[in-house]
mmCIF file of C-alpha atoms in Angstrom:
data_model
loop_
_atom_site.group_PDB
_atom_site.id
_atom_site.type_symbol
_atom_site.label_atom_id
_atom_site.label_comp_id
_atom_site.label_asym_id
_atom_site.label_seq_id
_atom_site.Cartn_x
_atom_site.Cartn_y
_atom_site.Cartn_z
ATOM 1 C CA MET I 1 19.657 -20.438 -0.205
ATOM 2 C CA VAL I 2 15.892 -20.830 -0.381
ATOM 3 C CA ARG I 3 13.957 -20.563 -3.638
ATOM 4 C CA VAL I 4 10.987 -18.264 -3.004
ATOM 5 C CA LEU I 5 8.095 -17.508 -5.342
ATOM 6 C CA PHE I 6 5.797 -14.528 -4.787
ATOM 7 C CA LEU I 7 2.329 -15.177 -6.209
ATOM 8 C CA HIS I 8 0.461 -11.885 -6.539
ATOM 9 C CA PRO I 9 -2.643 -11.010 -8.614
ATOM 10 C CA ASP I 10 -1.562 -7.723 -10.195
ATOM 11 C CA LEU I 11 1.916 -6.209 -9.873
ATOM 12 C CA GLY I 12 0.778 -2.614 -10.211
ATOM 13 C CA ILE I 13 1.263 0.337 -7.879
ATOM 14 C CA GLY I 14 -0.233 0.151 -4.412
ATOM 15 C CA GLY I 15 0.490 -0.612 -0.775
ATOM 16 C CA ALA I 16 0.125 -4.382 -1.187
ATOM 17 C CA GLU I 17 2.439 -4.330 -4.194
ATOM 18 C CA ARG I 18 4.993 -2.223 -2.327
ATOM 19 C CA LEU I 19 4.913 -4.742 0.520
ATOM 20 C CA VAL I 20 5.570 -7.799 -1.656
ATOM 21 C CA VAL I 21 8.323 -6.004 -3.569
ATOM 22 C CA ASP I 22 10.009 -4.973 -0.312
ATOM 23 C CA ALA I 23 9.637 -8.517 1.024
ATOM 24 C CA ALA I 24 11.254 -9.834 -2.154
ATOM 25 C CA LEU I 25 14.110 -7.348 -1.797
ATOM 26 C CA ALA I 26 14.573 -8.368 1.837
ATOM 27 C CA LEU I 27 14.830 -12.067 1.014
ATOM 28 C CA LYS I 28 17.107 -11.411 -1.950
ATOM 29 C CA GLU I 29 19.453 -9.426 0.294
ATOM 30 C CA ARG I 30 19.547 -12.414 2.644
ATOM 31 C CA GLY I 31 20.841 -14.572 -0.196
ATOM 32 C CA HIS I 32 17.668 -16.287 -1.379
ATOM 33 C CA GLU I 33 16.538 -16.802 -4.972
ATOM 34 C CA VAL I 34 13.333 -14.819 -5.523
ATOM 35 C CA SER I 35 10.884 -14.619 -8.435
ATOM 36 C CA PHE I 36 7.336 -13.405 -9.148
ATOM 37 C CA LEU I 37 4.329 -15.062 -10.748
ATOM 38 C CA THR I 38 1.382 -12.790 -11.482
ATOM 39 C CA ASN I 39 -1.788 -12.463 -13.537
ATOM 40 C CA HIS I 40 -0.900 -8.978 -14.754
ATOM 41 C CA HIS I 41 2.209 -6.828 -14.993
ATOM 42 C CA ASP I 42 2.490 -3.611 -16.986
ATOM 43 C CA SER I 43 6.103 -2.416 -17.122
ATOM 44 C CA THR I 44 4.873 1.188 -17.465
ATOM 45 C CA HIS I 45 2.626 0.963 -14.370
ATOM 46 C CA CYS I 46 4.581 -0.830 -11.658
ATOM 47 C CA PHE I 47 7.347 -0.419 -9.120
ATOM 48 C CA LYS I 48 10.667 -0.235 -10.900
ATOM 49 C CA GLU I 49 12.139 -3.305 -9.190
ATOM 50 C CA THR I 50 9.659 -5.490 -11.090
ATOM 51 C CA ALA I 51 10.580 -3.937 -14.430
ATOM 52 C CA ASP I 52 14.347 -3.326 -14.270
ATOM 53 C CA GLY I 53 15.442 -6.956 -14.075
ATOM 54 C CA SER I 54 15.845 -7.093 -10.280
ATOM 55 C CA PHE I 55 13.501 -10.092 -10.240
ATOM 56 C CA PRO I 56 12.212 -12.558 -12.835
ATOM 57 C CA VAL I 57 8.523 -11.831 -13.420
ATOM 58 C CA GLN I 58 6.294 -14.339 -15.211
ATOM 59 C CA ILE I 59 2.729 -13.518 -16.282
ATOM 60 C CA VAL I 60 0.076 -16.229 -16.578
ATOM 61 C CA GLY I 61 -3.668 -16.014 -17.077
ATOM 62 C CA ASP I 62 -3.843 -12.379 -18.159
ATOM 63 C CA TRP I 63 -6.148 -13.462 -20.969
ATOM 64 C CA LEU I 64 -8.816 -14.432 -18.443
ATOM 65 C CA PRO I 65 -11.471 -11.728 -17.889
ATOM 66 C CA ARG I 66 -11.190 -9.278 -14.980
ATOM 67 C CA LYS I 67 -14.980 -8.858 -14.893
ATOM 68 C CA LEU I 68 -18.176 -10.195 -16.468
ATOM 69 C CA PHE I 69 -20.978 -7.865 -17.587
ATOM 70 C CA GLY I 70 -19.339 -5.080 -15.608
ATOM 71 C CA ARG I 71 -19.593 -7.126 -12.398
ATOM 72 C CA PHE I 72 -18.274 -10.274 -10.698
ATOM 73 C CA TYR I 73 -14.793 -8.843 -10.099
ATOM 74 C CA ALA I 74 -14.188 -11.136 -7.125
ATOM 75 C CA ILE I 75 -15.033 -14.414 -8.845
ATOM 76 C CA CYS I 76 -12.920 -13.416 -11.846
ATOM 77 C CA ALA I 77 -9.988 -12.572 -9.571
ATOM 78 C CA TYR I 78 -10.379 -15.960 -7.860
ATOM 79 C CA VAL I 79 -10.409 -17.802 -11.204
ATOM 80 C CA ARG I 80 -7.319 -15.933 -12.408
ATOM 81 C CA MET I 81 -5.420 -16.824 -9.212
ATOM 82 C CA ILE I 82 -6.551 -20.450 -9.357
ATOM 83 C CA TYR I 83 -5.163 -20.592 -12.887
ATOM 84 C CA ALA I 84 -1.832 -19.161 -11.700
ATOM 85 C CA ALA I 85 -1.706 -21.591 -8.773
ATOM 86 C CA PHE I 86 -2.299 -24.593 -11.063
ATOM 87 C CA TYR I 87 0.484 -23.353 -13.305
ATOM 88 C CA ALA I 88 2.875 -22.947 -10.366
ATOM 89 C CA SER I 89 1.991 -26.383 -8.983
ATOM 90 C CA PHE I 90 1.852 -28.565 -12.101
ATOM 91 C CA PHE I 91 3.224 -26.809 -15.164
ATOM 92 C CA MET I 92 6.187 -24.757 -13.993
ATOM 93 C CA PRO I 93 9.469 -26.173 -15.386
ATOM 94 C CA GLU I 94 11.412 -28.386 -12.986
ATOM 95 C CA ARG I 95 14.320 -25.932 -12.866
ATOM 96 C CA LYS I 96 11.929 -23.290 -11.511
ATOM 97 C CA GLN I 97 10.459 -25.356 -8.695
ATOM 98 C CA VAL I 98 10.508 -23.454 -5.403
ATOM 99 C CA ASP I 99 10.748 -24.179 -1.680
ATOM 100 C CA VAL I 100 8.396 -21.470 -0.384
ATOM 101 C CA VAL I 101 5.463 -19.663 -1.999
ATOM 102 C CA VAL I 102 4.414 -16.313 -0.569
ATOM 103 C CA CYS I 103 0.898 -15.310 -1.577
ATOM 104 C CA ASP I 104 -1.366 -12.481 -0.481
ATOM 105 C CA LEU I 105 -4.726 -10.802 -1.161
ATOM 106 C CA ILE I 106 -6.465 -13.936 -2.526
ATOM 107 C CA SER I 107 -6.193 -17.127 -0.472
ATOM 108 C CA VAL I 108 -8.034 -19.497 -2.817
ATOM 109 C CA CYS I 109 -4.687 -20.469 -4.347
ATOM 110 C CA VAL I 110 -3.384 -21.953 -1.066
ATOM 111 C CA PRO I 111 -4.860 -25.513 -1.248
ATOM 112 C CA ILE I 112 -3.810 -25.828 -4.889
ATOM 113 C CA LEU I 113 -0.231 -24.915 -4.036
ATOM 114 C CA ARG I 114 -0.273 -27.639 -1.375
ATOM 115 C CA LEU I 115 -1.080 -30.229 -4.072
ATOM 116 C CA ALA I 116 2.203 -29.693 -5.921
ATOM 117 C CA ARG I 117 4.336 -32.821 -6.097
ATOM 118 C CA HIS I 118 7.318 -31.102 -4.464
ATOM 119 C CA ARG I 119 4.994 -29.574 -1.785
ATOM 120 C CA PRO I 120 6.401 -26.078 -1.160
ATOM 121 C CA ARG I 121 5.631 -24.359 2.124
ATOM 122 C CA VAL I 122 2.921 -21.724 1.740
ATOM 123 C CA LEU I 123 3.068 -18.385 3.532
ATOM 124 C CA PHE I 124 -0.039 -16.212 3.325
ATOM 125 C CA TYR I 125 0.179 -12.501 4.105
ATOM 126 C CA CYS I 126 -3.208 -11.039 4.998
ATOM 127 C CA HIS I 127 -3.386 -7.309 4.369
ATOM 128 C CA TYR I 128 -7.082 -7.367 5.358
ATOM 129 C CA PRO I 129 -9.948 -9.872 4.998
ATOM 130 C CA ASP I 130 -11.106 -9.691 1.389
ATOM 131 C CA GLN I 131 -14.756 -10.082 2.343
ATOM 132 C CA LEU I 132 -14.637 -6.824 4.330
ATOM 133 C CA LEU I 133 -13.429 -4.913 1.287
ATOM 134 C CA SER I 134 -16.643 -5.701 -0.580
ATOM 135 C CA SER I 135 -19.731 -3.549 -0.240
ATOM 136 C CA ARG I 136 -22.687 -5.296 1.405
ATOM 137 C CA GLU I 137 -25.603 -3.875 -0.574
ATOM 138 C CA GLY I 138 -28.530 -6.063 -1.586
ATOM 139 C CA LEU I 139 -29.643 -9.668 -1.105
ATOM 140 C CA LEU I 140 -28.142 -10.857 -4.401
ATOM 141 C CA LYS I 141 -24.743 -9.430 -3.454
ATOM 142 C CA ARG I 142 -24.862 -11.208 -0.099
ATOM 143 C CA LEU I 143 -25.779 -14.497 -1.803
ATOM 144 C CA TYR I 144 -22.933 -13.991 -4.280
ATOM 145 C CA ARG I 145 -20.400 -13.257 -1.524
ATOM 146 C CA THR I 146 -21.437 -16.002 0.938
ATOM 147 C CA PRO I 147 -19.586 -18.917 -0.734
ATOM 148 C CA LEU I 148 -16.606 -16.679 -1.488
ATOM 149 C CA ASN I 149 -16.404 -15.590 2.148
ATOM 150 C CA TRP I 150 -16.598 -19.214 3.314
ATOM 151 C CA LEU I 151 -13.906 -20.172 0.812
ATOM 152 C CA GLU I 152 -11.643 -17.365 1.999
ATOM 153 C CA GLU I 153 -11.756 -18.562 5.595
ATOM 154 C CA GLN I 154 -11.247 -22.225 4.706
ATOM 155 C CA THR I 155 -8.306 -21.624 2.382
ATOM 156 C CA ILE I 156 -6.460 -19.189 4.661
ATOM 157 C CA GLY I 157 -6.559 -21.888 7.326
ATOM 158 C CA GLN I 158 -4.644 -24.264 5.023
ATOM 159 C CA ALA I 159 -1.560 -22.046 4.773
ATOM 160 C CA ASP I 160 1.535 -23.210 6.659
ATOM 161 C CA LYS I 161 1.957 -19.733 8.122
ATOM 162 C CA VAL I 162 -0.238 -16.628 8.192
ATOM 163 C CA LEU I 163 1.026 -13.083 8.707
ATOM 164 C CA VAL I 164 -0.881 -9.821 9.121
ATOM 165 C CA ASN I 165 0.338 -6.259 8.684
ATOM 166 C CA SER I 166 -0.731 -4.692 12.010
ATOM 167 C CA LYS I 167 -2.300 -5.349 15.380
ATOM 168 C CA PHE I 168 -5.423 -3.649 14.042
ATOM 169 C CA THR I 169 -5.642 -6.180 11.202
ATOM 170 C CA LEU I 170 -4.965 -9.006 13.656
ATOM 171 C CA ARG I 171 -8.038 -7.999 15.702
ATOM 172 C CA VAL I 172 -10.154 -7.739 12.554
ATOM 173 C CA PHE I 173 -8.831 -11.117 11.338
ATOM 174 C CA GLN I 174 -9.815 -12.834 14.587
ATOM 175 C CA ASP I 175 -13.248 -11.191 14.627
ATOM 176 C CA THR I 176 -13.895 -12.153 11.003
ATOM 177 C CA PHE I 177 -12.556 -15.717 10.853
ATOM 178 C CA ARG I 178 -13.983 -17.049 14.107
ATOM 179 C CA ARG I 179 -13.812 -20.726 13.080
ATOM 180 C CA LEU I 180 -10.083 -20.637 12.401
ATOM 181 C CA GLN I 181 -7.656 -21.852 15.025
ATOM 182 C CA VAL I 182 -4.856 -19.921 13.317
ATOM 183 C CA VAL I 183 -3.186 -17.116 15.268
ATOM 184 C CA PRO I 184 -1.286 -14.978 12.746
ATOM 185 C CA ASP I 185 1.962 -13.218 13.538
ATOM 186 C CA VAL I 186 2.220 -9.474 12.998
ATOM 187 C CA LEU I 187 4.910 -8.456 10.515
ATOM 188 C CA TYR I 188 4.842 -4.719 10.005
ATOM 189 C CA PRO I 189 5.696 -3.557 6.495
ATOM 190 C CA SER I 190 8.882 -1.546 6.229
ATOM 191 C CA LEU I 191 10.678 0.775 3.855
ATOM 192 C CA HIS I 192 13.626 -0.074 1.667
ATOM 193 C CA THR I 193 15.487 2.724 3.408
ATOM 194 C CA GLN I 194 18.685 2.296 1.423
ATOM 195 C CA TYR I 195 16.835 3.438 -1.692
ATOM 196 C CA PHE I 196 15.274 6.401 0.128
ATOM 197 C CA ASP I 197 18.681 7.424 1.497
ATOM 198 C CA GLN I 198 20.115 7.387 -2.014
ATOM 199 C CA MET I 199 17.206 9.444 -3.327
ATOM 200 C CA MET I 200 17.488 12.004 -0.527
ATOM 201 C CA ARG I 201 21.203 12.517 -1.230
ATOM 202 C CA LYS I 202 20.443 12.890 -4.927
ATOM 203 C CA LEU I 203 17.649 15.403 -4.267
ATOM 204 C CA GLU I 204 19.798 17.405 -1.835
ATOM 205 C CA GLN I 205 22.554 17.681 -4.440
ATOM 206 C CA ARG I 206 20.086 18.698 -7.141
ATOM 207 C CA SER I 207 18.377 21.307 -4.968
ATOM 208 C CA ALA I 208 21.758 22.856 -4.191
ATOM 209 C CA LEU I 209 22.409 23.308 -7.906
ATOM 210 C CA LEU I 210 18.909 23.977 -9.226
ATOM 211 C CA ASP I 211 16.168 26.087 -7.668
ATOM 212 C CA GLU I 212 13.238 24.544 -9.489
ATOM 213 C CA PRO I 213 9.673 23.994 -8.236
ATOM 214 C CA VAL I 214 8.379 20.502 -7.559
ATOM 215 C CA HIS I 215 5.639 21.090 -10.170
ATOM 216 C CA PRO I 216 5.021 23.846 -12.746
ATOM 217 C CA ARG I 217 1.812 24.876 -10.935
ATOM 218 C CA VAL I 218 3.473 25.046 -7.505
ATOM 219 C CA PRO I 219 5.416 28.292 -6.893
ATOM 220 C CA ARG I 220 8.751 28.061 -5.092
ATOM 221 C CA ASN I 221 7.496 29.774 -1.922
ATOM 222 C CA SER I 222 4.490 27.421 -1.542
ATOM 223 C CA PHE I 223 3.589 25.568 1.632
ATOM 224 C CA ILE I 224 2.938 22.062 0.296
ATOM 225 C CA TYR I 225 0.487 19.580 1.773
ATOM 226 C CA LEU I 226 1.014 16.181 0.158
ATOM 227 C CA ASP I 227 -1.635 13.445 -0.053
ATOM 228 C CA ILE I 228 -0.438 10.125 -1.539
ATOM 229 C CA ASN I 229 -2.932 7.322 -2.143
ATOM 230 C CA ARG I 230 -4.725 5.497 -4.928
ATOM 231 C CA TYR I 231 -7.671 7.212 -6.587
ATOM 232 C CA GLU I 232 -10.323 5.203 -4.749
ATOM 233 C CA ARG I 233 -13.275 6.579 -2.810
ATOM 234 C CA LYS I 234 -12.343 4.679 0.359
ATOM 235 C CA LYS I 235 -9.053 6.620 0.436
ATOM 236 C CA ASN I 236 -11.088 9.684 1.408
ATOM 237 C CA HIS I 237 -9.146 12.287 -0.611
ATOM 238 C CA ALA I 238 -12.153 14.603 -0.367
ATOM 239 C CA LEU I 239 -11.303 15.177 3.303
ATOM 240 C CA ALA I 240 -8.027 16.794 2.265
ATOM 241 C CA LEU I 241 -9.855 19.078 -0.171
ATOM 242 C CA HIS I 242 -12.474 20.178 2.352
ATOM 243 C CA SER I 243 -9.806 20.670 5.024
ATOM 244 C CA LEU I 244 -7.797 22.837 2.649
ATOM 245 C CA ASN I 245 -10.939 24.857 2.002
ATOM 246 C CA LEU I 246 -11.278 25.362 5.760
ATOM 247 C CA LEU I 247 -7.813 26.933 5.822
ATOM 248 C CA ARG I 248 -9.206 29.737 3.687
ATOM 249 C CA ASP I 249 -11.079 30.921 6.795
ATOM 250 C CA LEU I 250 -8.289 30.196 9.271
ATOM 251 C CA LEU I 251 -5.356 31.861 7.511
ATOM 252 C CA PRO I 252 -4.776 35.430 6.358
ATOM 253 C CA LEU I 253 -5.239 35.697 2.602
ATOM 254 C CA PRO I 254 -1.507 36.096 1.789
ATOM 255 C CA ASP I 255 -0.743 32.923 3.760
ATOM 256 C CA PHE I 256 -3.546 30.927 2.149
ATOM 257 C CA LYS I 257 -2.330 31.958 -1.295
ATOM 258 C CA ARG I 258 0.890 30.083 -0.516
ATOM 259 C CA CYS I 259 -0.928 26.837 0.323
ATOM 260 C CA ARG I 260 -0.853 24.014 -2.199
ATOM 261 C CA LEU I 261 -2.354 20.541 -1.941
ATOM 262 C CA ILE I 262 -0.804 17.894 -4.166
ATOM 263 C CA ILE I 263 -2.755 14.657 -4.426
ATOM 264 C CA ALA I 264 -0.609 11.961 -6.025
ATOM 265 C CA GLY I 265 -2.291 8.615 -6.518
ATOM 266 C CA GLY I 266 -2.072 5.332 -8.327
ATOM 267 C CA TYR I 267 -4.254 5.544 -11.433
ATOM 268 C CA ASP I 268 -5.070 2.663 -13.768
ATOM 269 C CA THR I 269 -7.242 3.298 -16.806
ATOM 270 C CA ARG I 270 -8.467 -0.324 -16.551
ATOM 271 C CA CYS I 271 -10.005 0.493 -13.167
ATOM 272 C CA THR I 272 -13.348 2.256 -13.551
ATOM 273 C CA GLU I 273 -13.255 3.616 -10.011
ATOM 274 C CA ASN I 274 -9.866 5.276 -10.579
ATOM 275 C CA VAL I 275 -11.196 7.116 -13.607
ATOM 276 C CA GLU I 276 -14.502 8.081 -11.979
ATOM 277 C CA HIS I 277 -13.001 9.193 -8.678
ATOM 278 C CA PHE I 278 -10.341 11.318 -10.335
ATOM 279 C CA ALA I 279 -13.118 13.164 -12.155
ATOM 280 C CA GLU I 280 -15.070 13.492 -8.881
ATOM 281 C CA LEU I 281 -12.075 15.095 -7.162
ATOM 282 C CA GLU I 282 -11.674 17.504 -10.063
ATOM 283 C CA GLN I 283 -15.324 18.468 -9.637
ATOM 284 C CA ILE I 284 -14.978 18.966 -5.867
ATOM 285 C CA THR I 285 -11.925 21.144 -6.485
ATOM 286 C CA ALA I 286 -13.913 23.264 -8.916
ATOM 287 C CA ASP I 287 -16.952 23.487 -6.627
ATOM 288 C CA LEU I 288 -14.734 24.734 -3.784
ATOM 289 C CA HIS I 289 -12.925 27.150 -6.135
ATOM 290 C CA LEU I 290 -9.572 25.608 -5.251
ATOM 291 C CA GLU I 291 -8.213 25.128 -8.761
ATOM 292 C CA GLU I 292 -5.276 27.447 -8.076
ATOM 293 C CA HIS I 293 -4.375 25.536 -4.920
ATOM 294 C CA VAL I 294 -4.771 21.863 -5.923
ATOM 295 C CA VAL I 295 -2.688 19.634 -8.190
ATOM 296 C CA LEU I 296 -3.877 16.103 -9.023
ATOM 297 C CA LEU I 297 -1.115 13.768 -10.216
ATOM 298 C CA ARG I 298 -1.643 10.319 -11.676
ATOM 299 C CA SER I 299 0.702 7.386 -10.967
ATOM 300 C CA PRO I 300 3.922 9.243 -10.138
ATOM 301 C CA THR I 301 7.123 7.257 -10.577
ATOM 302 C CA ASP I 302 9.206 6.312 -7.540
ATOM 303 C CA GLU I 303 11.582 9.177 -8.323
ATOM 304 C CA GLU I 304 8.715 11.641 -8.673
ATOM 305 C CA LYS I 305 7.184 10.449 -5.415
ATOM 306 C CA CYS I 306 10.477 10.905 -3.583
ATOM 307 C CA ASN I 307 10.758 14.414 -5.001
ATOM 308 C CA LEU I 308 7.263 15.191 -3.731
ATOM 309 C CA LEU I 309 8.067 13.824 -0.271
ATOM 310 C CA TYR I 310 11.313 15.783 -0.183
ATOM 311 C CA SER I 311 9.619 19.049 -1.211
ATOM 312 C CA ALA I 312 6.455 18.774 0.932
ATOM 313 C CA HIS I 313 6.066 20.440 4.304
ATOM 314 C CA CYS I 314 3.440 18.051 5.642
ATOM 315 C CA LEU I 315 1.970 14.661 4.694
ATOM 316 C CA LEU I 316 -1.800 14.089 4.801
ATOM 317 C CA TYR I 317 -3.172 10.572 5.205
ATOM 318 C CA THR I 318 -6.935 10.490 4.845
ATOM 319 C CA PRO I 319 -8.226 6.842 4.784
ATOM 320 C CA GLU I 320 -10.321 5.708 7.734
ATOM 321 C CA ASN I 321 -9.546 2.324 9.344
ATOM 322 C CA GLU I 322 -6.645 1.777 6.979
ATOM 323 C CA HIS I 323 -5.193 -1.695 7.487
ATOM 324 C CA PHE I 324 -1.634 -0.443 7.925
ATOM 325 C CA GLY I 325 -0.632 2.331 5.539
ATOM 326 C CA ILE I 326 2.948 2.495 4.290
ATOM 327 C CA VAL I 327 2.703 6.150 3.231
ATOM 328 C CA PRO I 328 2.947 7.591 6.774
ATOM 329 C CA LEU I 329 6.234 5.719 7.209
ATOM 330 C CA GLU I 330 7.511 7.185 3.954
ATOM 331 C CA GLY I 331 6.519 10.661 5.070
ATOM 332 C CA MET I 332 8.130 10.267 8.487
ATOM 333 C CA TYR I 333 11.340 8.927 6.951
ATOM 334 C CA PHE I 334 11.480 12.087 4.849
ATOM 335 C CA CYS I 335 11.139 14.090 8.096
ATOM 336 C CA LYS I 336 7.573 15.241 7.427
ATOM 337 C CA PRO I 337 4.913 15.466 10.131
ATOM 338 C CA VAL I 338 1.896 13.295 9.336
ATOM 339 C CA VAL I 339 -1.747 14.291 9.725
ATOM 340 C CA ALA I 340 -3.821 11.084 9.712
ATOM 341 C CA LEU I 341 -7.118 9.771 11.021
ATOM 342 C CA ASN I 342 -7.239 8.293 14.498
ATOM 343 C CA SER I 343 -8.118 4.767 13.381
ATOM 344 C CA GLY I 344 -6.557 1.644 11.942
ATOM 345 C CA GLY I 345 -2.874 1.219 11.175
ATOM 346 C CA PRO I 346 -1.801 4.881 11.588
ATOM 347 C CA THR I 347 -2.512 4.599 15.320
ATOM 348 C CA GLU I 348 0.427 2.151 15.419
ATOM 349 C CA THR I 349 2.793 4.235 13.296
ATOM 350 C CA VAL I 350 2.009 7.902 14.036
ATOM 351 C CA VAL I 351 2.478 9.150 17.618
ATOM 352 C CA HIS I 352 -0.066 11.886 18.304
ATOM 353 C CA SER I 353 1.479 15.284 19.067
ATOM 354 C CA SER I 354 4.953 13.789 18.592
ATOM 355 C CA THR I 355 5.394 12.664 14.978
ATOM 356 C CA GLY I 356 2.133 14.179 13.754
ATOM 357 C CA PHE I 357 -1.539 14.434 14.576
ATOM 358 C CA LEU I 358 -4.264 11.771 14.746
ATOM 359 C CA CYS I 359 -7.569 13.461 13.929
ATOM 360 C CA ASP I 360 -11.287 12.839 13.694
ATOM 361 C CA ASN I 361 -12.757 12.267 10.254
ATOM 362 C CA GLN I 362 -13.964 15.873 10.036
ATOM 363 C CA ASP I 363 -12.507 18.814 8.169
ATOM 364 C CA LYS I 364 -12.574 20.903 11.368
ATOM 365 C CA SER I 365 -10.273 18.455 13.182
ATOM 366 C CA PHE I 366 -8.119 17.601 10.162
ATOM 367 C CA GLY I 367 -7.917 21.190 8.930
ATOM 368 C CA GLY I 368 -7.070 22.360 12.441
ATOM 369 C CA ALA I 369 -3.975 20.147 12.455
ATOM 370 C CA MET I 370 -3.006 21.434 8.997
ATOM 371 C CA HIS I 371 -3.375 24.988 10.278
ATOM 372 C CA GLN I 372 -1.216 24.326 13.343
ATOM 373 C CA LEU I 373 1.612 22.912 11.226
ATOM 374 C CA PHE I 374 1.463 25.891 8.885
ATOM 375 C CA LYS I 375 1.710 28.374 11.747
ATOM 376 C CA ASP I 376 4.326 26.606 13.901
ATOM 377 C CA GLU I 377 7.521 25.893 11.969
ATOM 378 C CA VAL I 378 9.456 24.837 15.066
ATOM 379 C CA LEU I 379 6.826 22.207 15.877
ATOM 380 C CA ARG I 380 6.719 21.019 12.277
ATOM 381 C CA LEU I 381 10.484 20.522 12.087
ATOM 382 C CA LYS I 382 10.607 18.808 15.483
ATOM 383 C CA MET I 383 7.839 16.399 14.516
ATOM 384 C CA GLY I 384 9.651 15.594 11.284
ATOM 385 C CA GLU I 385 12.844 14.807 13.172
ATOM 386 C CA LEU I 386 11.037 12.565 15.668
ATOM 387 C CA GLY I 387 9.189 10.788 12.853
ATOM 388 C CA HIS I 388 12.437 9.937 11.082
ATOM 389 C CA LYS I 389 13.880 8.491 14.289
ATOM 390 C CA ARG I 390 10.726 6.468 14.918
ATOM 391 C CA VAL I 391 10.934 4.768 11.516
ATOM 392 C CA GLN I 392 14.598 3.962 12.100
ATOM 393 C CA GLN I 393 13.916 2.495 15.531
ATOM 394 C CA LYS I 394 10.580 0.702 15.046
ATOM 395 C CA PHE I 395 10.183 -0.046 11.340
ATOM 396 C CA SER I 396 13.708 -0.543 10.014
ATOM 397 C CA PHE I 397 14.198 -2.542 6.844
ATOM 398 C CA GLY I 398 16.908 -4.602 8.527
ATOM 399 C CA ALA I 399 14.577 -5.788 11.291
ATOM 400 C CA PHE I 400 11.859 -6.543 8.719
ATOM 401 C CA ALA I 401 14.289 -8.541 6.573
ATOM 402 C CA ASP I 402 15.679 -10.468 9.558
ATOM 403 C CA ARG I 403 12.225 -11.457 10.794
ATOM 404 C CA LEU I 404 10.990 -12.495 7.357
ATOM 405 C CA ASN I 405 14.148 -14.536 6.830
ATOM 406 C CA GLU I 406 13.578 -16.273 10.183
ATOM 407 C CA ILE I 407 10.011 -17.130 9.183
ATOM 408 C CA VAL I 408 11.116 -18.635 5.872
ATOM 409 C CA GLN I 409 13.821 -20.687 7.570
ATOM 410 C CA GLU I 410 11.353 -21.887 10.212
ATOM 411 C CA LEU I 411 8.926 -23.024 7.510
ATOM 412 C CA LEU I 412 11.580 -25.192 5.902
ATOM 413 C CA ALA I 413 12.795 -26.528 9.248
ATOM 414 C CA ASN I 414 9.232 -27.597 10.107
ATOM 415 C CA LYS I 415 8.959 -29.324 6.721
ATOM 416 C CA LYS I 416 12.068 -31.397 7.434
ATOM 417 C CA ASP I 417 10.650 -32.427 10.812
ATOM 418 C CA GLU I 418 7.437 -33.775 9.251
#
């Protein structure tokens, strides 16, 4: 048994959070002792495994500010993680000392973790270089980011092992951190398929007994396009709205009346962008006169998300150059064809014209794929079947758990050899 600590900034709802929770589940299933240390955890806005007692979750440093004067989010996030790393290294009770620390998103904690007297092995999972997630506007912003970018590269290089989530991210990592000699391994995220299997059986039983719509504003005979992603501008939800509007011209009126777009995204009132972008999408919906056809849902629970995936006819994935994207895997596992952009992680998960369509970032291309899936039920069902098989064969939870377990064991074996 290995004692593993996951150090994560904010255990909310998002792709990075889903990854670390699944990684924790994988290691727990392999017999290891797993816990979380985080700066923030809201039991009403998180994945259920972090709130139902599956893992011990300790919060430190939540009193530190998330921003200063409406700015400086990055430096505040760094300070909060440094605080957590000092706690883990020097103030955590002896009985809670761990063998391996898995951290992600913010690498500045890595050298501090290496200073701990018991010297745990440090595994850093890079979802995407943090410096590339920041906008580049203005001289002052560049001056502000320069030391942070340098610090990111230096501290990632001090981890005992670095993982990335896709071959796309690996290429970006190598282009960004040119001074590093580190060659990360690719560990694709996976799905905790056992949970999804249980939910599908439960939903099948319920649908056999109850003929109820997935949402009060979605009639039973609707053709449902589902778009799942956080309410952030980079997630490109507007593409789904404009593509739906294009269907108005492509479909006969009775068919278009059946079309419904459900956008279900992580929404945190503490995040200004979430609040602003939700309002922007409401305005776009009104401007396009799509109010009858669009439903915007905020922070659905895991059960609600599974119900949406089960009820949808097609999954839309709109971000461009997404680092990996777990949602297409979820859609494919629920036997839904995926319409995504032909860039980033989806090019490694979605097979064009087999499990879905990879499109240009234009409503004509994206809407054309949506139209084809509406008109061709045989194709839609076949793509869904092939997508489910692809997840089972290429992205199984068992393979993910086995590989992660091997990496953890290798880290400890290397420590003994030193």
